[in-house]
Amino acid sequence: MNELYPGLPPELENDWVDAIAAGEVSTALAQFLDANPAARAELEALDEVAVALRRDRDDAHPGAHFFESLSDDIMASLPTPSDGPAPLLGRKVGAGTRASSSWWSAAWSWFGKRPTLAWAAVMAVALVVILAWPRTVDSPAGGIAETAPDVGEAVVPDDDVDEVAVAARENWLAAALPHGLSRDEVHELRQLASEIEISGLDADDNSDDLDDDWGFGVGAGAVEQMGNAELDSALNALEAPR
Amino acid sequence: MNLRATAGFIPLPTTPSEPAISVSQAAQTTKLAAPDAAAVPLTALVVRAQGGDRPAFAALVRELQEPLFFAVNRFTQNPDDARDIVQRTFLKAWTRMADLESPERFRSWLFSIGLNLARNHLRDSGKRRGDSVDDVVLAAQGADAVTQISDRQRRAWLRAALAKLPDKQRECVTLRIDAELGFREIGELAGCSEGSARVNFHHGMRRLRELMAEEEPP
């Protein structure tokens, strides 16, 4: 800082600047100025600039009421705890540590400044949730389909599969009996019904194909329309080829 | 000579004195139990404000709004704009108090927010920082005689000269004279050392004096 003024001792440099900034001269600097009139003139000229700047600032003072009103407006504009997270959430919780919620304060601040964008973001998220919700409910595993564990094919125990298959065969065959099918036809229909039931296909959806192939309706409702005696008789008759 | 000689050298504080705010001042704003700010140093108020203490923050507002206003007003040259920027500065400070890791640096941190907002305001509005020295001088010469330049014109001319300073010099001059910040804080704001802040301040003042000597009519 020896560039401040030629011949100014380094130990007086801070005094020199402070004399300009605050208008106070230390004893040491005063002694230097006494011995250097040119330096005193330079310092006085710089001091005049500082005085002019301060006067300009003071003349521009808007008055005490201005600042009273300003501080009131500032405090009124601060978000309250009910408006959102106050600095409490992100305050220091100890020496050198800080709570991890400053991101939330920043997010809330952003929300307050750009409410339109923020609400648009909220609505977009809500829309995604609504669209994804039915899949979540219908997921076989009871969760989100993409994250559901692979449960494999053995959803039902093998014994239960057999029972279902037998019941399906009996129902289909019982429905076919009144149409006087031959033994071979009965076997073929039995095999087809078995495949349909075991593969999990919807029998009703394939009933039209069966109608085309066999020329008669084989809907499961036919079983319900049969009396108990007829059904027993049909089942007894079916026992012979099995 | 305006310089006041002291009997003995008393080092000037690198930072202005701690705030002295009356209890009634804080209570006036918050309607709550205000801190005894006269006995509470600025750093303690900052720590309390970081904990969500609104009366403490109100005391900070009352202490710092005025120097901040003057510093910002140097940039905007418009009291209404400066007022709006000061209000936004404190609002931003309140919402980001958690980001301030050193409470003792609150003052420079607050001013950095305010000056950034002021710069953004000038950039967005496309305004110049002030009239050029030449414009002001021409206006003054047009007012009949150069010897009749009023104080108001001299002030306008001074502001124009200030606007011609390099950014860093102008910041150091403004923050020291208008905001009365210490050179350590000015260095923090300007991104330089305390010594560099002193040098920039001195060069800025000397440049202002040169501009005045060059342009001001006899």
XYZ file of C-alpha atoms in Angstrom:
460
model
C 0.000 0.000 0.000
C 2.950 2.328 -0.330
C 1.262 3.595 -3.484
C -1.178 5.627 -1.393
C 1.082 8.595 -1.102
C 4.761 9.054 -1.863
C 6.838 8.970 1.257
C 4.043 7.734 3.478
C 5.524 5.282 6.006
C 3.972 1.798 5.724
C 2.893 1.892 9.361
C 0.752 4.950 8.623
C -1.032 3.562 5.584
C -4.038 2.331 7.544
C -4.172 5.639 9.419
C -4.138 7.459 6.082
C -7.108 5.518 4.702
C -9.005 5.692 7.981
C -8.487 9.454 8.038
C -10.282 9.674 4.690
C -12.974 7.175 5.603
C -13.747 8.388 9.110
C -12.236 11.864 9.241
C -10.052 11.141 12.240
C -6.305 11.598 12.229
C -4.038 9.700 14.547
C -1.259 11.493 16.388
C 1.385 9.728 14.351
C -0.263 10.699 11.099
C -0.734 14.262 12.307
C 2.985 14.492 12.946
C 3.694 13.222 9.462
C 1.270 15.756 7.983
C 2.904 18.561 9.940
C 6.190 17.689 8.284
C 4.628 17.227 4.823
C 2.303 20.065 3.793
C 1.727 18.525 0.381
C 0.513 15.333 2.003
C -1.799 17.348 4.227
C -3.237 19.130 1.178
C -3.787 15.787 -0.541
C -5.526 14.342 2.500
C -7.721 17.421 2.876
C -8.770 17.184 -0.766
C -9.715 13.538 -0.335
C -11.566 14.390 2.855
C -13.607 16.982 0.980
C -14.747 14.295 -1.423
C -15.784 12.095 1.486
C -17.662 14.971 3.096
C -19.422 15.703 -0.187
C -20.465 12.082 -0.520
C -21.798 11.979 3.041
C -23.689 15.211 2.506
C -25.201 13.796 -0.642
C -26.255 10.689 1.254
C -27.735 12.692 4.114
C -29.567 15.036 1.777
C -31.138 12.025 0.126
C -32.405 10.755 3.470
C -36.095 10.045 2.971
C -36.982 10.697 6.599
C -37.625 8.645 9.699
C -41.182 7.811 8.710
C -39.897 6.212 5.535
C -37.830 3.705 7.464
C -40.521 3.058 10.061
C -42.872 2.195 7.256
C -40.227 0.133 5.532
C -39.451 -1.978 8.577
C -43.168 -2.531 9.167
C -43.610 -3.654 5.588
C -40.604 -5.939 5.824
C -41.843 -7.650 8.967
C -45.354 -7.946 7.566
C -44.019 -9.614 4.445
C -42.111 -12.316 6.290
C -43.726 -15.720 6.106
C -45.134 -16.916 9.403
C -44.734 -20.491 10.629
C -48.265 -21.208 9.426
C -47.350 -19.969 5.963
C -44.555 -22.438 5.592
C -41.284 -23.525 7.041
C -39.557 -20.788 8.939
C -35.814 -20.749 9.378
C -36.419 -23.032 12.331
C -36.388 -25.992 9.985
C -32.990 -25.254 8.630
C -31.412 -23.667 11.638
C -28.183 -24.760 13.152
C -28.662 -27.565 15.569
C -25.226 -27.438 17.010
C -21.764 -26.092 16.533
C -20.694 -26.772 13.004
C -23.801 -28.751 12.199
C -26.935 -27.866 10.432
C -30.307 -29.451 10.009
C -30.790 -31.082 6.649
C -33.965 -29.238 5.721
C -32.455 -26.228 3.980
C -33.563 -27.806 0.700
C -37.117 -27.653 1.965
C -36.768 -23.997 2.890
C -35.411 -23.275 -0.552
C -38.202 -25.276 -2.166
C -40.809 -23.461 -0.152
C -39.242 -20.146 -1.014
C -39.336 -21.079 -4.686
C -42.955 -22.157 -4.291
C -43.852 -18.772 -2.857
C -42.193 -16.905 -5.671
C -43.518 -18.983 -8.522
C -46.924 -20.216 -7.396
C -48.147 -20.901 -10.912
C -45.243 -23.153 -11.787
C -45.389 -24.785 -8.389
C -49.064 -25.599 -8.683
C -48.500 -26.913 -12.186
C -45.852 -29.241 -10.804
C -48.199 -30.407 -8.050
C -50.974 -31.073 -10.555
C -48.594 -33.019 -12.797
C -47.559 -35.222 -9.901
C -51.181 -35.768 -8.918
C -52.037 -36.767 -12.493
C -49.229 -39.301 -12.591
C -50.416 -40.808 -9.314
C -53.990 -41.048 -10.559
C -52.909 -42.756 -13.773
C -50.677 -45.201 -11.953
C -53.138 -46.020 -9.179
C -55.385 -48.620 -10.947
C -52.339 -50.661 -11.980
C -51.164 -50.665 -8.463
C -54.479 -51.971 -7.177
C -54.828 -54.667 -9.838
C -51.314 -55.912 -9.521
C -51.347 -59.663 -8.740
C -48.795 -59.136 -6.066
C -50.814 -56.322 -4.535
C -48.174 -53.745 -5.272
C -46.787 -51.728 -8.118
C -46.465 -54.030 -11.104
C -42.964 -52.946 -12.020
C -41.647 -53.715 -8.582
C -43.694 -56.776 -7.827
C -41.712 -59.967 -7.173
C -41.780 -62.747 -9.749
C -44.306 -65.187 -8.295
C -43.893 -67.760 -11.082
C -46.690 -69.936 -12.446
C -47.481 -71.977 -9.337
C -50.067 -69.578 -8.019
C -52.375 -72.482 -7.111
C -51.195 -75.747 -5.543
C -51.109 -78.702 -7.906
C -53.845 -80.529 -5.985
C -56.166 -77.574 -6.391
C -55.368 -77.459 -10.102
C -56.449 -81.045 -10.424
C -59.721 -80.354 -8.660
C -60.433 -77.401 -10.875
C -59.600 -79.401 -13.963
C -61.820 -82.307 -12.956
C -64.728 -80.043 -12.174
C -64.307 -78.278 -15.488
C -64.215 -81.523 -17.401
C -67.302 -82.803 -15.683
C -69.173 -79.589 -16.284
C -68.270 -79.422 -19.933
C -68.969 -83.054 -20.555
C -72.204 -82.964 -18.642
C -73.247 -80.043 -20.789
C -72.436 -82.032 -23.896
C -74.265 -85.213 -22.932
C -77.780 -84.206 -23.977
C -76.492 -83.752 -27.506
C -75.756 -87.450 -27.928
C -72.078 -87.246 -28.632
C -70.147 -90.357 -29.548
C -67.501 -91.689 -27.203
C -64.712 -90.370 -29.385
C -66.353 -86.985 -29.593
C -66.793 -86.974 -25.861
C -63.137 -87.756 -25.403
C -62.141 -85.006 -27.785
C -64.414 -82.483 -26.127
C -63.179 -83.549 -22.729
C -59.593 -83.038 -23.837
C -60.351 -79.642 -25.293
C -62.225 -78.534 -22.181
C -59.372 -79.689 -20.069
C -56.848 -77.725 -22.088
C -58.972 -74.632 -21.949
C -59.428 -74.800 -18.229
C -55.878 -75.706 -17.364
C -54.412 -73.007 -19.637
C -56.564 -70.432 -17.934
C -58.400 -69.346 -21.047
C -61.859 -67.975 -20.671
C -64.203 -70.753 -21.619
C -66.951 -68.335 -22.542
C -64.689 -66.648 -25.063
C -64.085 -70.021 -26.737
C -67.655 -71.146 -26.701
C -68.208 -69.717 -30.167
C -65.354 -71.849 -31.494
C -66.890 -74.911 -29.921
C -70.248 -74.019 -31.395
C -68.652 -73.863 -34.820
C -66.846 -77.146 -34.366
C -69.632 -79.099 -32.724
C -72.786 -77.368 -33.812
C -74.236 -76.914 -30.333
C -73.903 -74.692 -27.330
C -71.720 -75.914 -24.551
C -71.963 -73.011 -22.137
C -71.505 -73.697 -18.489
C -75.065 -72.544 -17.959
C -76.186 -75.849 -19.393
C -75.044 -77.571 -16.255
C -77.120 -75.287 -14.114
C -80.155 -76.041 -16.240
C -79.810 -79.754 -15.626
C -81.587 -81.304 -12.722
C -79.641 -83.125 -10.036
C -80.802 -86.453 -11.277
C -79.783 -85.699 -14.851
C -76.374 -84.529 -13.724
C -75.819 -87.602 -11.588
C -76.875 -89.804 -14.433
C -74.549 -88.064 -16.830
C -71.639 -88.282 -14.445
C -72.301 -91.955 -13.856
C -72.349 -92.482 -17.590
C -69.065 -90.621 -17.907
C -67.414 -92.871 -15.391
C -67.529 -95.752 -17.818
C -65.043 -94.370 -20.429
C -62.742 -92.880 -17.726
C -9.640 21.092 7.595
C -12.340 18.628 8.357
C -10.026 16.008 9.628
C -10.193 15.676 13.367
C -6.855 15.122 15.028
C -6.953 12.814 17.990
C -4.818 13.096 21.062
C -3.612 9.545 20.693
C -3.979 6.943 18.067
C -7.099 4.936 18.632
C -7.431 2.197 16.056
C -10.684 2.541 14.217
C -12.794 -0.557 14.352
C -12.731 -2.653 11.227
C -16.439 -3.120 11.657
C -18.967 -0.589 12.789
C -20.131 -0.742 16.333
C -22.750 -3.255 17.345
C -26.362 -2.170 17.019
C -28.003 -0.124 19.681
C -31.694 -0.554 19.240
C -34.215 0.368 21.815
C -36.718 -2.120 23.117
C -39.542 0.131 22.059
C -38.285 0.124 18.495
C -38.396 -3.627 18.185
C -41.695 -3.948 19.999
C -43.182 -1.368 17.709
C -42.647 -3.655 14.779
C -43.311 -7.066 16.184
C -45.953 -6.569 18.863
C -44.086 -9.316 20.679
C -41.596 -9.316 23.458
C -38.628 -7.660 21.842
C -35.071 -8.423 22.805
C -33.149 -5.933 24.846
C -31.306 -5.010 21.707
C -29.283 -2.298 23.373
C -27.547 -5.000 25.330
C -27.634 -7.680 22.671
C -24.814 -7.676 20.121
C -25.581 -8.057 16.478
C -24.273 -11.606 16.295
C -26.535 -12.720 19.138
C -29.515 -11.225 17.348
C -28.546 -13.099 14.213
C -28.336 -16.399 16.072
C -31.745 -15.797 17.614
C -33.184 -14.859 14.241
C -31.798 -18.078 12.815
C -33.904 -19.851 15.388
C -37.024 -18.145 14.063
C -37.043 -15.269 16.568
C -38.988 -12.571 14.737
C -38.393 -9.796 17.286
C -34.674 -10.391 16.932
C -34.961 -10.186 13.186
C -37.017 -7.008 13.534
C -34.153 -5.522 15.526
C -31.777 -6.454 12.722
C -34.067 -4.810 10.198
C -34.181 -1.580 12.171
C -30.434 -1.566 12.558
C -29.437 -2.306 9.003
C -32.221 -1.106 6.738
C -30.925 2.431 6.576
C -27.313 1.777 5.531
C -28.534 -0.908 3.163
C -30.978 1.536 1.630
C -28.265 4.127 1.045
C -25.937 1.576 -0.520
C -28.653 0.228 -2.817
C -29.850 3.711 -3.661
C -26.398 4.491 -5.021
C -26.981 1.774 -7.552
C -30.581 2.412 -8.450
C -30.601 6.217 -8.090
C -34.273 5.721 -7.357
C -35.579 5.652 -3.759
C -38.669 3.645 -4.658
C -36.629 0.974 -6.378
C -34.151 0.992 -3.508
C -36.961 0.561 -1.002
C -38.349 -2.399 -2.887
C -34.925 -3.996 -3.122
C -34.270 -3.505 0.592
C -37.571 -5.170 1.427
C -36.801 -8.101 -0.867
C -33.328 -8.343 0.613
C -34.616 -8.814 4.140
C -37.272 -11.236 2.987
C -34.638 -13.313 1.231
C -32.379 -13.104 4.255
C -35.181 -14.358 6.518
C -35.928 -17.325 4.309
C -32.240 -18.171 3.960
C -31.003 -17.563 7.454
C -30.110 -21.237 7.658
C -27.600 -20.779 4.844
C -25.583 -18.334 6.919
C -22.963 -20.417 8.651
C -21.111 -17.535 10.281
C -23.509 -15.243 12.166
C -20.767 -12.678 12.601
C -20.800 -12.177 8.846
C -24.480 -11.384 8.687
C -23.934 -7.764 7.742
C -21.745 -8.461 4.727
C -23.974 -11.396 3.780
C -27.042 -9.173 3.888
C -25.382 -6.479 1.825
C -24.220 -9.008 -0.735
C -27.844 -10.083 -1.189
C -28.968 -6.488 -1.525
C -26.272 -5.480 -3.964
C -26.895 -8.535 -6.109
C -30.572 -7.669 -6.246
C -29.652 -4.106 -7.148
C -27.379 -5.288 -9.947
C -30.075 -7.589 -11.251
C -32.543 -4.740 -11.096
C -30.280 -2.522 -13.162
C -29.622 -5.285 -15.630
C -33.300 -6.167 -16.017
C -34.432 -2.589 -16.305
C -31.630 -1.738 -18.702
C -30.929 1.430 -16.792
C -27.667 3.195 -16.608
C -26.173 3.673 -13.217
C -26.485 7.401 -13.564
C -26.046 10.287 -15.859
C -22.627 10.852 -17.307
C -20.470 13.611 -16.019
C -20.632 15.252 -19.396
C -24.429 15.255 -19.376
C -24.567 16.851 -15.989
C -21.938 19.432 -16.835
C -23.729 20.356 -20.025
C -26.977 20.729 -18.120
C -25.247 22.931 -15.587
C -23.644 25.114 -18.236
C -26.992 25.539 -19.851
C -28.321 27.029 -16.649
C -27.128 30.540 -17.426
C -23.767 30.722 -15.673
C -21.458 28.028 -14.458
C -20.995 29.907 -11.227
C -24.655 29.324 -10.432
C -24.336 25.617 -10.204
C -26.426 24.746 -7.255
C -25.642 22.293 -4.545
C -28.131 19.965 -6.080
C -26.318 20.106 -9.376
C -23.025 19.529 -7.636
C -24.462 16.450 -5.990
C -25.769 15.166 -9.268
C -22.395 15.770 -10.777
C -20.717 13.953 -7.919
C -23.018 10.981 -8.413
C -22.174 10.935 -12.062
C -18.491 10.955 -11.229
C -19.056 8.081 -8.829
C -20.789 6.176 -11.595
C -17.682 6.476 -13.722
C -15.495 4.641 -11.256
C -14.487 1.048 -11.875
C -16.970 -1.307 -10.213
C -14.743 -2.432 -7.390
C -13.631 1.087 -6.493
C -17.194 2.365 -6.576
C -18.371 -0.502 -4.364
C -15.654 0.130 -1.831
C -16.387 3.860 -1.710
C -20.136 3.361 -1.470
C -19.983 0.644 1.141
C -17.601 2.644 3.296
C -19.151 6.091 2.988
C -22.843 5.318 2.476
C -23.215 2.049 4.367
C -20.367 2.688 6.799
C -19.181 -0.875 6.612
C -15.757 -1.799 7.888
C -13.013 -2.630 5.410
C -13.001 -6.270 6.470
C -16.668 -6.563 5.576
C -16.126 -4.627 2.375
C -13.385 -7.067 1.474
C -15.738 -9.972 2.071
C -18.343 -8.359 -0.134
C -15.929 -7.420 -2.880
C -14.166 -10.751 -2.789
C -10.810 -9.347 -1.781
C -8.693 -8.829 1.294
C -9.180 -6.035 3.791
C -5.992 -4.425 2.500
C -7.216 -4.538 -1.083
C -10.497 -2.994 0.034
C -8.573 -0.131 1.594
C -6.516 0.395 -1.543
C -9.579 0.277 -3.783
C -11.334 2.753 -1.530
C -8.368 5.108 -1.635
C -8.001 4.866 -5.400
C -11.718 5.453 -5.822
C -11.623 8.559 -3.665
C -8.594 9.875 -5.471
C -10.233 9.246 -8.834
C -13.332 11.113 -7.693
C -11.188 14.054 -6.680
C -9.476 14.013 -10.063
C -12.801 13.953 -11.849
C -13.990 16.844 -9.750
C -10.833 18.813 -10.500
C -11.112 18.110 -14.221
C -14.784 18.777 -14.705
C -15.931 21.185 -12.048
C -15.981 24.755 -13.228
C -13.919 27.246 -11.279
